[in-house]
mmCIF file of C-alpha atoms (C1' of nucleotides) in Angstrom:
data_model
loop_
_atom_site.group_PDB
_atom_site.id
_atom_site.type_symbol
_atom_site.label_atom_id
_atom_site.label_comp_id
_atom_site.label_asym_id
_atom_site.label_seq_id
_atom_site.Cartn_x
_atom_site.Cartn_y
_atom_site.Cartn_z
ATOM 1 C CA MET A 1 -26.411 -2.790 7.376
ATOM 2 C CA ARG A 2 -23.961 -1.808 10.098
ATOM 3 C CA ILE A 3 -20.382 -2.905 9.574
ATOM 4 C CA ASP A 4 -20.497 -4.828 12.874
ATOM 5 C CA ALA A 5 -23.435 -6.859 11.543
ATOM 6 C CA TYR A 6 -21.613 -7.604 8.398
ATOM 7 C CA LEU A 7 -18.681 -8.822 10.386
ATOM 8 C CA GLN A 8 -20.680 -11.029 12.686
ATOM 9 C CA GLN A 9 -22.277 -12.813 9.798
ATOM 10 C CA SER A 10 -18.922 -13.619 8.290
ATOM 11 C CA PRO A 11 -16.962 -16.285 10.152
ATOM 12 C CA VAL A 12 -13.755 -15.681 8.388
ATOM 13 C CA CYS A 13 -13.778 -11.996 9.293
ATOM 14 C CA GLU A 14 -14.526 -12.776 12.956
ATOM 15 C CA ILE A 15 -11.859 -15.457 13.086
ATOM 16 C CA ASN A 16 -9.292 -13.352 11.445
ATOM 17 C CA ARG A 17 -9.989 -10.357 13.650
ATOM 18 C CA ALA A 18 -9.857 -12.446 16.766
ATOM 19 C CA PHE A 19 -6.631 -14.084 15.729
ATOM 20 C CA ARG A 20 -4.899 -10.839 14.891
ATOM 21 C CA ARG A 21 -5.676 -9.603 18.349
ATOM 22 C CA ILE A 22 -4.499 -12.766 20.015
ATOM 23 C CA ASP A 23 -1.312 -12.578 18.073
ATOM 24 C CA GLN A 24 -0.720 -9.014 19.153
ATOM 25 C CA ASP A 25 -1.495 -9.930 22.803
ATOM 26 C CA LEU A 26 0.851 -12.920 22.714
ATOM 27 C CA THR A 27 3.590 -10.828 21.321
ATOM 28 C CA ARG A 28 3.255 -8.424 24.234
ATOM 29 C CA LEU A 29 2.979 -11.212 26.641
ATOM 30 C CA LEU A 30 6.270 -12.704 25.400
ATOM 31 C CA LEU A 31 8.117 -9.350 25.471
ATOM 32 C CA PRO A 32 9.788 -10.038 28.845
ATOM 33 C CA THR A 33 11.357 -13.282 27.385
ATOM 34 C CA GLY A 34 13.064 -11.224 24.736
ATOM 35 C CA LEU A 35 11.733 -13.535 22.043
ATOM 36 C CA HIS A 36 9.349 -13.215 19.116
ATOM 37 C CA PHE A 37 6.429 -15.561 18.967
ATOM 38 C CA VAL A 38 7.887 -18.103 16.511
ATOM 39 C CA GLU A 39 11.153 -18.048 18.416
ATOM 40 C CA ALA A 40 9.323 -18.805 21.600
ATOM 41 C CA LEU A 41 7.525 -21.759 19.974
ATOM 42 C CA VAL A 42 10.641 -23.178 18.617
ATOM 43 C CA ILE A 43 12.708 -22.843 21.768
ATOM 44 C CA SER A 44 10.003 -24.369 24.006
ATOM 45 C CA SER A 45 9.453 -27.126 21.520
ATOM 46 C CA ILE A 46 13.154 -28.131 21.835
ATOM 47 C CA LEU A 47 12.809 -28.079 25.610
ATOM 48 C CA PHE A 48 10.116 -30.697 25.393
ATOM 49 C CA GLU A 49 11.935 -32.988 23.015
ATOM 50 C CA GLU A 50 14.578 -35.610 23.697
ATOM 51 C CA PRO A 51 17.862 -33.618 23.511
ATOM 52 C CA GLY A 52 19.578 -33.911 20.103
ATOM 53 C CA THR A 53 16.510 -35.014 18.163
ATOM 54 C CA VAL A 54 15.237 -31.722 16.858
ATOM 55 C CA THR A 55 16.044 -30.598 13.335
ATOM 56 C CA PRO A 56 15.046 -27.458 11.456
ATOM 57 C CA SER A 57 13.009 -29.579 9.018
ATOM 58 C CA LEU A 58 11.001 -31.079 11.873
ATOM 59 C CA LEU A 59 10.286 -27.623 13.192
ATOM 60 C CA ALA A 60 9.232 -26.435 9.810
ATOM 61 C CA ASP A 61 6.750 -29.246 9.434
ATOM 62 C CA THR A 62 5.426 -28.805 12.942
ATOM 63 C CA PHE A 63 4.838 -25.128 12.623
ATOM 64 C CA ALA A 64 3.453 -25.343 9.090
ATOM 65 C CA THR A 65 6.106 -22.916 7.784
ATOM 66 C CA THR A 66 9.147 -23.172 5.555
ATOM 67 C CA ARG A 67 12.589 -24.161 6.239
ATOM 68 C CA GLY A 68 13.619 -20.693 5.252
ATOM 69 C CA ASN A 69 11.680 -19.068 8.017
ATOM 70 C CA ILE A 70 13.005 -21.553 10.562
ATOM 71 C CA SER A 71 16.489 -20.918 9.306
ATOM 72 C CA HIS A 72 16.170 -17.184 10.144
ATOM 73 C CA CYS A 73 14.566 -17.994 13.463
ATOM 74 C CA ILE A 74 17.378 -20.437 14.481
ATOM 75 C CA ALA A 75 20.058 -18.001 13.384
ATOM 76 C CA SER A 76 18.456 -15.433 15.642
ATOM 77 C CA LEU A 77 18.260 -17.805 18.592
ATOM 78 C CA GLU A 78 21.849 -18.890 18.096
ATOM 79 C CA ALA A 79 23.003 -15.218 17.895
ATOM 80 C CA LYS A 80 21.282 -14.772 21.228
ATOM 81 C CA GLY A 81 23.376 -17.588 22.687
ATOM 82 C CA LEU A 82 20.302 -19.694 23.432
ATOM 83 C CA LEU A 83 20.991 -22.797 21.413
ATOM 84 C CA SER A 84 23.736 -24.579 19.422
ATOM 85 C CA ARG A 85 23.878 -26.712 16.293
ATOM 86 C CA GLN A 86 25.386 -30.163 16.183
ATOM 87 C CA VAL A 87 25.888 -31.928 12.884
ATOM 88 C CA ASP A 88 24.263 -35.393 12.635
ATOM 89 C CA ALA A 89 26.754 -38.222 12.803
ATOM 90 C CA GLU A 90 25.099 -40.157 9.955
ATOM 91 C CA ASP A 91 23.947 -37.362 7.718
ATOM 92 C CA ALA A 92 26.155 -34.326 7.316
ATOM 93 C CA ARG A 93 23.246 -32.268 5.871
ATOM 94 C CA VAL A 94 21.281 -32.567 9.110
ATOM 95 C CA PHE A 95 21.689 -30.405 12.244
ATOM 96 C CA HIS A 96 20.429 -31.225 15.684
ATOM 97 C CA LEU A 97 19.506 -28.296 17.913
ATOM 98 C CA ARG A 98 20.493 -28.279 21.545
ATOM 99 C CA LEU A 99 19.509 -25.669 24.216
ATOM 100 C CA LYS A 100 22.369 -23.890 25.932
ATOM 101 C CA PRO A 101 21.754 -23.169 29.678
ATOM 102 C CA ALA A 102 20.531 -19.674 28.918
ATOM 103 C CA GLY A 103 18.221 -21.182 26.178
ATOM 104 C CA ARG A 104 16.738 -23.664 28.732
ATOM 105 C CA LYS A 105 16.153 -20.900 31.183
ATOM 106 C CA CYS A 106 14.413 -18.849 28.495
ATOM 107 C CA ALA A 107 12.384 -21.748 27.237
ATOM 108 C CA MET A 108 11.125 -22.431 30.756
ATOM 109 C CA GLN A 109 10.105 -18.868 31.064
ATOM 110 C CA VAL A 110 8.155 -19.209 27.816
ATOM 111 C CA VAL A 111 6.439 -22.334 29.071
ATOM 112 C CA ARG A 112 5.599 -20.739 32.349
ATOM 113 C CA THR A 113 4.033 -17.747 30.517
ATOM 114 C CA LEU A 114 2.029 -19.997 28.222
ATOM 115 C CA ASP A 115 0.903 -22.197 31.155
ATOM 116 C CA ARG A 116 -0.195 -19.178 33.223
ATOM 117 C CA LEU A 117 -2.207 -17.944 30.265
ATOM 118 C CA GLN A 118 -3.728 -21.376 29.839
ATOM 119 C CA ARG A 119 -4.676 -21.487 33.433
ATOM 120 C CA THR A 120 -6.650 -18.248 33.060
ATOM 121 C CA PHE A 121 -8.395 -19.927 30.147
ATOM 122 C CA GLU A 122 -9.324 -22.954 32.291
ATOM 123 C CA LYS A 123 -10.893 -20.725 34.848
ATOM 124 C CA ARG A 124 -13.239 -19.132 32.440
ATOM 125 C CA ILE A 125 -13.679 -21.646 29.632
ATOM 126 C CA ALA A 126 -14.559 -25.365 30.122
ATOM 127 C CA PRO A 127 -11.745 -27.450 28.739
ATOM 128 C CA ALA A 128 -14.036 -29.510 26.661
ATOM 129 C CA GLU A 129 -15.430 -26.249 25.157
ATOM 130 C CA LEU A 130 -12.031 -25.010 24.244
ATOM 131 C CA ARG A 131 -10.940 -28.282 22.741
ATOM 132 C CA GLY A 132 -14.198 -28.398 20.718
ATOM 133 C CA ALA A 133 -13.617 -24.876 19.459
ATOM 134 C CA ILE A 134 -10.116 -25.658 18.381
ATOM 135 C CA ARG A 135 -11.345 -28.758 16.633
ATOM 136 C CA THR A 136 -13.920 -26.647 14.696
ATOM 137 C CA ILE A 137 -11.350 -24.028 13.834
ATOM 138 C CA ARG A 138 -9.137 -26.864 12.513
ATOM 139 C CA ALA A 139 -11.959 -27.987 10.295
ATOM 140 C CA VAL A 140 -12.315 -24.430 9.030
ATOM 141 C CA GLU A 141 -8.630 -24.413 8.362
ATOM 142 C CA GLU A 142 -8.861 -27.578 6.349
ATOM 143 C CA LEU A 143 -11.877 -26.278 4.352
ATOM 144 C CA CYS A 144 -9.972 -23.110 3.500
ATOM 145 C CA ALA A 145 -7.015 -25.199 2.343
ATOM 146 C CA ALA A 146 -9.330 -27.409 0.373
ATOM 147 C CA GLY A 147 -11.003 -24.344 -1.235
ATOM 148 C CA GLN A 148 -7.683 -23.596 -2.931
ATOM 149 C CA SER A 149 -7.937 -26.498 -5.369
ATOM 150 C CA SER A 150 -11.526 -25.839 -6.390
ATOM 151 C CA MET B 1 7.565 -35.548 24.335
ATOM 152 C CA ARG B 2 6.972 -35.240 20.705
ATOM 153 C CA ILE B 3 6.615 -31.655 19.366
ATOM 154 C CA ASP B 4 3.155 -32.525 18.048
ATOM 155 C CA ALA B 5 2.018 -33.528 21.518
ATOM 156 C CA TYR B 6 3.426 -30.314 22.928
ATOM 157 C CA LEU B 7 1.490 -28.393 20.344
ATOM 158 C CA GLN B 8 -1.739 -30.124 20.963
ATOM 159 C CA GLN B 9 -1.702 -29.435 24.678
ATOM 160 C CA SER B 10 -1.220 -25.751 24.133
ATOM 161 C CA PRO B 11 -4.271 -23.902 22.811
ATOM 162 C CA VAL B 12 -2.483 -20.758 21.926
ATOM 163 C CA CYS B 13 -0.092 -22.702 19.746
ATOM 164 C CA GLU B 14 -2.918 -24.530 17.986
ATOM 165 C CA ILE B 15 -4.938 -21.388 17.601
ATOM 166 C CA ASN B 16 -1.988 -19.391 16.239
ATOM 167 C CA ARG B 17 -1.015 -22.125 13.834
ATOM 168 C CA ALA B 18 -4.542 -22.425 12.441
ATOM 169 C CA PHE B 19 -4.847 -18.655 12.138
ATOM 170 C CA ARG B 20 -1.674 -18.409 10.147
ATOM 171 C CA ARG B 21 -2.761 -21.094 7.665
ATOM 172 C CA ILE B 22 -6.250 -19.559 7.346
ATOM 173 C CA ASP B 23 -4.690 -16.269 6.719
ATOM 174 C CA GLN B 24 -2.471 -17.652 3.896
ATOM 175 C CA ASP B 25 -5.355 -19.516 2.355
ATOM 176 C CA LEU B 26 -7.652 -16.478 2.432
ATOM 177 C CA THR B 27 -4.871 -14.331 0.825
ATOM 178 C CA ARG B 28 -4.658 -16.971 -2.007
ATOM 179 C CA LEU B 29 -8.386 -17.085 -2.310
ATOM 180 C CA LEU B 30 -8.616 -13.319 -2.714
ATOM 181 C CA LEU B 31 -5.867 -13.177 -5.299
ATOM 182 C CA PRO B 32 -8.235 -13.048 -8.269
ATOM 183 C CA THR B 33 -9.880 -9.852 -6.834
ATOM 184 C CA GLY B 34 -6.524 -8.070 -6.809
ATOM 185 C CA LEU B 35 -6.926 -7.057 -3.179
ATOM 186 C CA HIS B 36 -5.119 -7.760 0.002
ATOM 187 C CA PHE B 37 -7.132 -9.200 2.854
ATOM 188 C CA VAL B 38 -7.607 -6.022 4.824
ATOM 189 C CA GLU B 39 -8.466 -4.146 1.568
ATOM 190 C CA ALA B 40 -11.091 -6.811 0.794
ATOM 191 C CA LEU B 41 -12.647 -6.360 4.293
ATOM 192 C CA VAL B 42 -12.643 -2.665 4.014
ATOM 193 C CA ILE B 43 -14.169 -2.512 0.518
ATOM 194 C CA SER B 44 -16.908 -5.105 1.247
ATOM 195 C CA SER B 45 -17.735 -3.333 4.474
ATOM 196 C CA ILE B 46 -18.442 -0.142 2.502
ATOM 197 C CA LEU B 47 -20.593 -2.118 0.131
ATOM 198 C CA PHE B 48 -22.839 -3.123 2.975
ATOM 199 C CA GLU B 49 -23.175 0.278 4.537
ATOM 200 C CA GLU B 50 -25.431 3.160 3.702
ATOM 201 C CA PRO B 51 -23.579 5.170 1.100
ATOM 202 C CA GLY B 52 -21.627 8.080 2.505
ATOM 203 C CA THR B 53 -21.645 6.943 6.077
ATOM 204 C CA VAL B 54 -18.285 5.144 6.342
ATOM 205 C CA THR B 55 -15.254 6.925 7.774
ATOM 206 C CA PRO B 56 -11.673 5.720 8.292
ATOM 207 C CA SER B 57 -12.102 5.898 12.016
ATOM 208 C CA LEU B 58 -15.174 3.660 11.922
ATOM 209 C CA LEU B 59 -13.270 1.154 9.944
ATOM 210 C CA ALA B 60 -10.299 1.284 12.313
ATOM 211 C CA ASP B 61 -12.583 0.633 15.203
ATOM 212 C CA THR B 62 -14.520 -2.144 13.499
ATOM 213 C CA PHE B 63 -11.368 -4.083 12.400
ATOM 214 C CA ALA B 64 -9.547 -3.422 15.693
ATOM 215 C CA THR B 65 -6.704 -1.672 14.055
ATOM 216 C CA THR B 66 -5.230 1.844 13.894
ATOM 217 C CA ARG B 67 -6.203 4.756 11.696
ATOM 218 C CA GLY B 68 -2.723 4.651 10.379
ATOM 219 C CA ASN B 69 -3.203 1.223 8.840
ATOM 220 C CA ILE B 70 -6.624 2.008 7.503
ATOM 221 C CA SER B 71 -5.156 5.242 5.920
ATOM 222 C CA HIS B 72 -2.574 3.140 4.004
ATOM 223 C CA CYS B 73 -5.252 0.742 2.965
ATOM 224 C CA ILE B 74 -7.646 3.463 1.722
ATOM 225 C CA ALA B 75 -4.815 5.186 -0.164
ATOM 226 C CA SER B 76 -4.181 1.869 -1.929
ATOM 227 C CA LEU B 77 -7.840 1.381 -2.801
ATOM 228 C CA GLU B 78 -8.084 4.919 -4.037
ATOM 229 C CA ALA B 79 -4.928 4.446 -6.159
ATOM 230 C CA LYS B 80 -6.723 1.511 -7.741
ATOM 231 C CA GLY B 81 -9.722 3.579 -8.603
ATOM 232 C CA LEU B 82 -12.050 1.627 -6.419
ATOM 233 C CA LEU B 83 -13.316 4.304 -4.052
ATOM 234 C CA SER B 84 -13.319 8.102 -3.544
ATOM 235 C CA ARG B 85 -13.241 10.326 -0.564
ATOM 236 C CA GLN B 86 -15.840 13.009 0.198
ATOM 237 C CA VAL B 87 -15.259 15.626 2.961
ATOM 238 C CA ASP B 88 -18.059 15.722 5.474
ATOM 239 C CA ALA B 89 -20.174 18.766 5.276
ATOM 240 C CA GLU B 90 -20.220 19.367 9.039
ATOM 241 C CA ASP B 91 -16.728 18.340 10.011
ATOM 242 C CA ALA B 92 -13.986 19.086 7.599
ATOM 243 C CA ARG B 93 -11.657 16.642 9.302
ATOM 244 C CA VAL B 94 -13.883 13.755 8.416
ATOM 245 C CA PHE B 95 -13.998 11.890 5.120
ATOM 246 C CA HIS B 96 -16.812 9.662 3.895
ATOM 247 C CA LEU B 97 -15.866 6.749 1.609
ATOM 248 C CA ARG B 98 -17.879 5.954 -1.495
ATOM 249 C CA LEU B 99 -17.323 3.048 -3.864
ATOM 250 C CA LYS B 100 -16.732 3.873 -7.471
ATOM 251 C CA PRO B 101 -18.403 1.478 -10.040
ATOM 252 C CA ALA B 102 -15.198 -0.561 -10.345
ATOM 253 C CA GLY B 103 -15.046 -0.694 -6.535
ATOM 254 C CA ARG B 104 -18.653 -1.930 -6.143
ATOM 255 C CA LYS B 105 -17.900 -4.589 -8.773
ATOM 256 C CA CYS B 106 -14.807 -5.610 -6.847
ATOM 257 C CA ALA B 107 -16.522 -5.672 -3.483
ATOM 258 C CA MET B 108 -19.294 -7.857 -4.884
ATOM 259 C CA GLN B 109 -16.581 -10.257 -6.090
ATOM 260 C CA VAL B 110 -15.088 -10.341 -2.589
ATOM 261 C CA VAL B 111 -18.574 -10.971 -1.051
ATOM 262 C CA ARG B 112 -19.233 -13.754 -3.468
ATOM 263 C CA THR B 113 -15.903 -15.355 -2.705
ATOM 264 C CA LEU B 114 -16.456 -15.128 1.081
ATOM 265 C CA ASP B 115 -19.987 -16.391 0.682
ATOM 266 C CA ARG B 116 -18.895 -19.354 -1.356
ATOM 267 C CA LEU B 117 -16.320 -20.195 1.281
ATOM 268 C CA GLN B 118 -18.920 -19.879 3.915
ATOM 269 C CA ARG B 119 -21.274 -22.193 2.082
ATOM 270 C CA THR B 120 -18.550 -24.883 2.120
ATOM 271 C CA PHE B 121 -18.352 -24.460 5.858
ATOM 272 C CA GLU B 122 -22.013 -24.867 6.231
ATOM 273 C CA LYS B 123 -21.859 -28.138 4.378
ATOM 274 C CA ARG B 124 -19.351 -29.592 6.785
ATOM 275 C CA ILE B 125 -19.798 -27.725 10.021
ATOM 276 C CA ALA B 126 -23.100 -27.179 11.776
ATOM 277 C CA PRO B 127 -23.831 -23.430 11.973
ATOM 278 C CA ALA B 128 -24.382 -23.644 15.806
ATOM 279 C CA GLU B 129 -21.081 -25.407 16.220
ATOM 280 C CA LEU B 130 -19.260 -22.703 14.245
ATOM 281 C CA ARG B 131 -21.001 -19.884 16.125
ATOM 282 C CA GLY B 132 -20.074 -21.558 19.352
ATOM 283 C CA ALA B 133 -16.426 -21.931 18.282
ATOM 284 C CA ILE B 134 -16.223 -18.276 17.373
ATOM 285 C CA ARG B 135 -17.723 -17.315 20.619
ATOM 286 C CA THR B 136 -15.157 -19.389 22.455
ATOM 287 C CA ILE B 137 -12.326 -17.889 20.475
ATOM 288 C CA ARG B 138 -13.693 -14.455 21.333
ATOM 289 C CA ALA B 139 -13.462 -15.364 24.980
ATOM 290 C CA VAL B 140 -9.917 -16.436 24.442
ATOM 291 C CA GLU B 141 -9.223 -13.167 22.804
ATOM 292 C CA GLU B 142 -10.651 -11.267 25.798
ATOM 293 C CA LEU B 143 -8.649 -13.291 28.224
ATOM 294 C CA CYS B 144 -5.435 -12.665 26.305
ATOM 295 C CA ALA B 145 -6.148 -9.012 26.329
ATOM 296 C CA ALA B 146 -6.992 -9.083 30.041
ATOM 297 C CA GLY B 147 -3.742 -10.905 30.578
ATOM 298 C CA GLN B 148 -1.822 -7.760 29.534
ATOM 299 C CA SER B 149 -2.736 -5.720 32.601
ATOM 300 C CA SER B 150 -1.861 -8.311 35.139
ATOM 301 C "C1'" DG C 1 29.769 -41.609 -11.489
ATOM 302 C "C1'" DT C 2 26.369 -38.844 -12.779
ATOM 303 C "C1'" DA C 3 21.408 -37.286 -11.877
ATOM 304 C "C1'" DG C 4 18.209 -36.283 -8.787
ATOM 305 C "C1'" DA C 5 16.401 -35.767 -4.234
ATOM 306 C "C1'" DT C 6 17.025 -33.740 0.273
ATOM 307 C "C1'" DA C 7 18.781 -30.359 4.267
ATOM 308 C "C1'" DG C 8 19.716 -26.093 4.939
ATOM 309 C "C1'" DT C 9 20.888 -21.152 3.822
ATOM 310 C "C1'" DT C 10 20.294 -16.832 1.631
ATOM 311 C "C1'" DT C 11 18.073 -12.942 -0.775
ATOM 312 C "C1'" DA C 12 14.434 -9.979 -2.481
ATOM 313 C "C1'" DG C 13 10.054 -8.574 -1.657
ATOM 314 C "C1'" DG C 14 5.328 -8.133 0.354
ATOM 315 C "C1'" DC C 15 1.640 -7.565 3.924
ATOM 316 C "C1'" DG C 16 0.020 -5.951 8.141
ATOM 317 C "C1'" DC C 17 1.402 -4.207 12.145
ATOM 318 C "C1'" DT C 18 3.443 -0.633 15.833
ATOM 319 C "C1'" DC C 19 4.898 3.750 17.122
ATOM 320 C "C1'" DA C 20 5.779 8.463 16.762
ATOM 321 C "C1'" DA C 21 5.619 12.803 14.411
ATOM 322 C "C1'" DT C 22 2.804 15.971 11.574
ATOM 323 C "C1'" DT C 23 -1.180 18.656 9.697
ATOM 324 C "C1'" DA C 24 -5.732 20.174 9.865
ATOM 325 C "C1'" DT C 25 -9.877 20.875 12.249
ATOM 326 C "C1'" DC C 26 -12.981 21.069 16.015
ATOM 327 C "C1'" DT C 27 -13.955 21.999 20.987
ATOM 328 C "C1'" DT C 28 -13.345 23.685 25.452
ATOM 329 C "C1'" DG C 29 -12.028 27.008 29.234
ATOM 330 C "C1'" DT C 30 -10.969 31.294 30.639
ATOM 331 C "C1'" DA D 1 -12.112 35.747 21.474
ATOM 332 C "C1'" DC D 2 -8.213 33.258 21.795
ATOM 333 C "C1'" DA D 3 -5.146 29.842 23.452
ATOM 334 C "C1'" DA D 4 -4.961 24.805 24.772
ATOM 335 C "C1'" DG D 5 -6.254 20.484 24.138
ATOM 336 C "C1'" DA D 6 -8.776 16.825 21.806
ATOM 337 C "C1'" DT D 7 -9.773 14.540 17.483
ATOM 338 C "C1'" DA D 8 -9.459 12.937 12.233
ATOM 339 C "C1'" DA D 9 -6.325 11.691 9.127
ATOM 340 C "C1'" DT D 10 -1.725 11.225 7.035
ATOM 341 C "C1'" DT D 11 2.974 9.983 6.719
ATOM 342 C "C1'" DG D 12 7.485 7.521 7.605
ATOM 343 C "C1'" DA D 13 10.565 4.331 9.842
ATOM 344 C "C1'" DG D 14 10.941 -0.103 11.329
ATOM 345 C "C1'" DC D 15 9.527 -5.034 12.621
ATOM 346 C "C1'" DG D 16 7.730 -9.935 12.302
ATOM 347 C "C1'" DC D 17 6.374 -13.390 9.613
ATOM 348 C "C1'" DC D 18 5.589 -14.736 5.235
ATOM 349 C "C1'" DT D 19 6.516 -16.225 0.079
ATOM 350 C "C1'" DA D 20 9.378 -17.554 -3.682
ATOM 351 C "C1'" DA D 21 13.200 -18.589 -5.819
ATOM 352 C "C1'" DA D 22 18.117 -19.324 -6.279
ATOM 353 C "C1'" DC D 23 21.908 -21.435 -4.041
ATOM 354 C "C1'" DT D 24 25.366 -24.758 -1.530
ATOM 355 C "C1'" DA D 25 26.244 -29.073 0.335
ATOM 356 C "C1'" DT D 26 25.217 -33.818 1.046
ATOM 357 C "C1'" DC D 27 23.100 -38.178 0.258
ATOM 358 C "C1'" DT D 28 20.946 -41.795 -2.753
ATOM 359 C "C1'" DA D 29 19.829 -44.518 -6.695
ATOM 360 C "C1'" DC D 30 20.312 -45.830 -11.357
#
DNA sequence: GTAGATAGTTTAGGCGCTCAATTATCTTGT
DNA sequence: ACAAGATAATTGAGCGCCTAAACTATCTAC
């Protein structure tokens, strides 16, 4: 059997391969913003939130990663002068993240880039089809996670 | 806007997040085989091919990666005693990869693991739906790649 | 007030990737 | 026939994101 045939019969292989390529392409697409992919997600998330409501823990939950990773990411964004920390008035363990002007500008560039990409999707792929595919992939994700316990 | 809402409206974010989680789950699922994910793909690909027809370049093309990565991967598999190299009779630059007995056993374990996972998919997701989703994700992949040039 | 939970940081290490330099071999043009 | 270029594979440095665990600081509850 050809390797290609083997790949096509195995959904996880196909999905993994597609995602690795998408990841690489997104990284290249975001190069002009000077941000890595996760940094871009973080900073544009803050842009969309009510100012002063975003905490590292919230970001870690949202992006299904650890506080450790988010901590590195925030440190990098802070070193670039894109955001600032602000200690919570009620709980001194908690930080709120705020975009600096440069950070807001950068986040808007990220959003524009992602929106432009999404518009090219919409030209070629019916929105319902894309939503359905994402829903299916989410189901796959859940089944993979469930497969851990068995 | 809530971060969750922002994520749900952005397909690339959703896809990326799902991919990362699937990747982590697969890595854990393959832990008993003693192989990393790409190693598992490589070794099970060789299992499905006609013996003595698989070259590093073919693998690199199939998995959309570079010969460099495949080279590291093969070196690791060889160090584990799972496969052997055989110089091509007609072109001394080319190696053919052959599974050793331990490698065949290991590859079969990988295939069984992936098949078991796939069977849980089939129980919950209609095959046509899964195929359709993968086709859509491939379209997304191609649009991302095309977006590089513009 | 002490014990435990929680928010966040830090460190060590791993995988898969890119990119570039290198060696060996084949192929092509003159 | 021989030099020049293409190709197969290896190697090494470095990066992004990840895990896992140890750590500090703060809050909460008995």
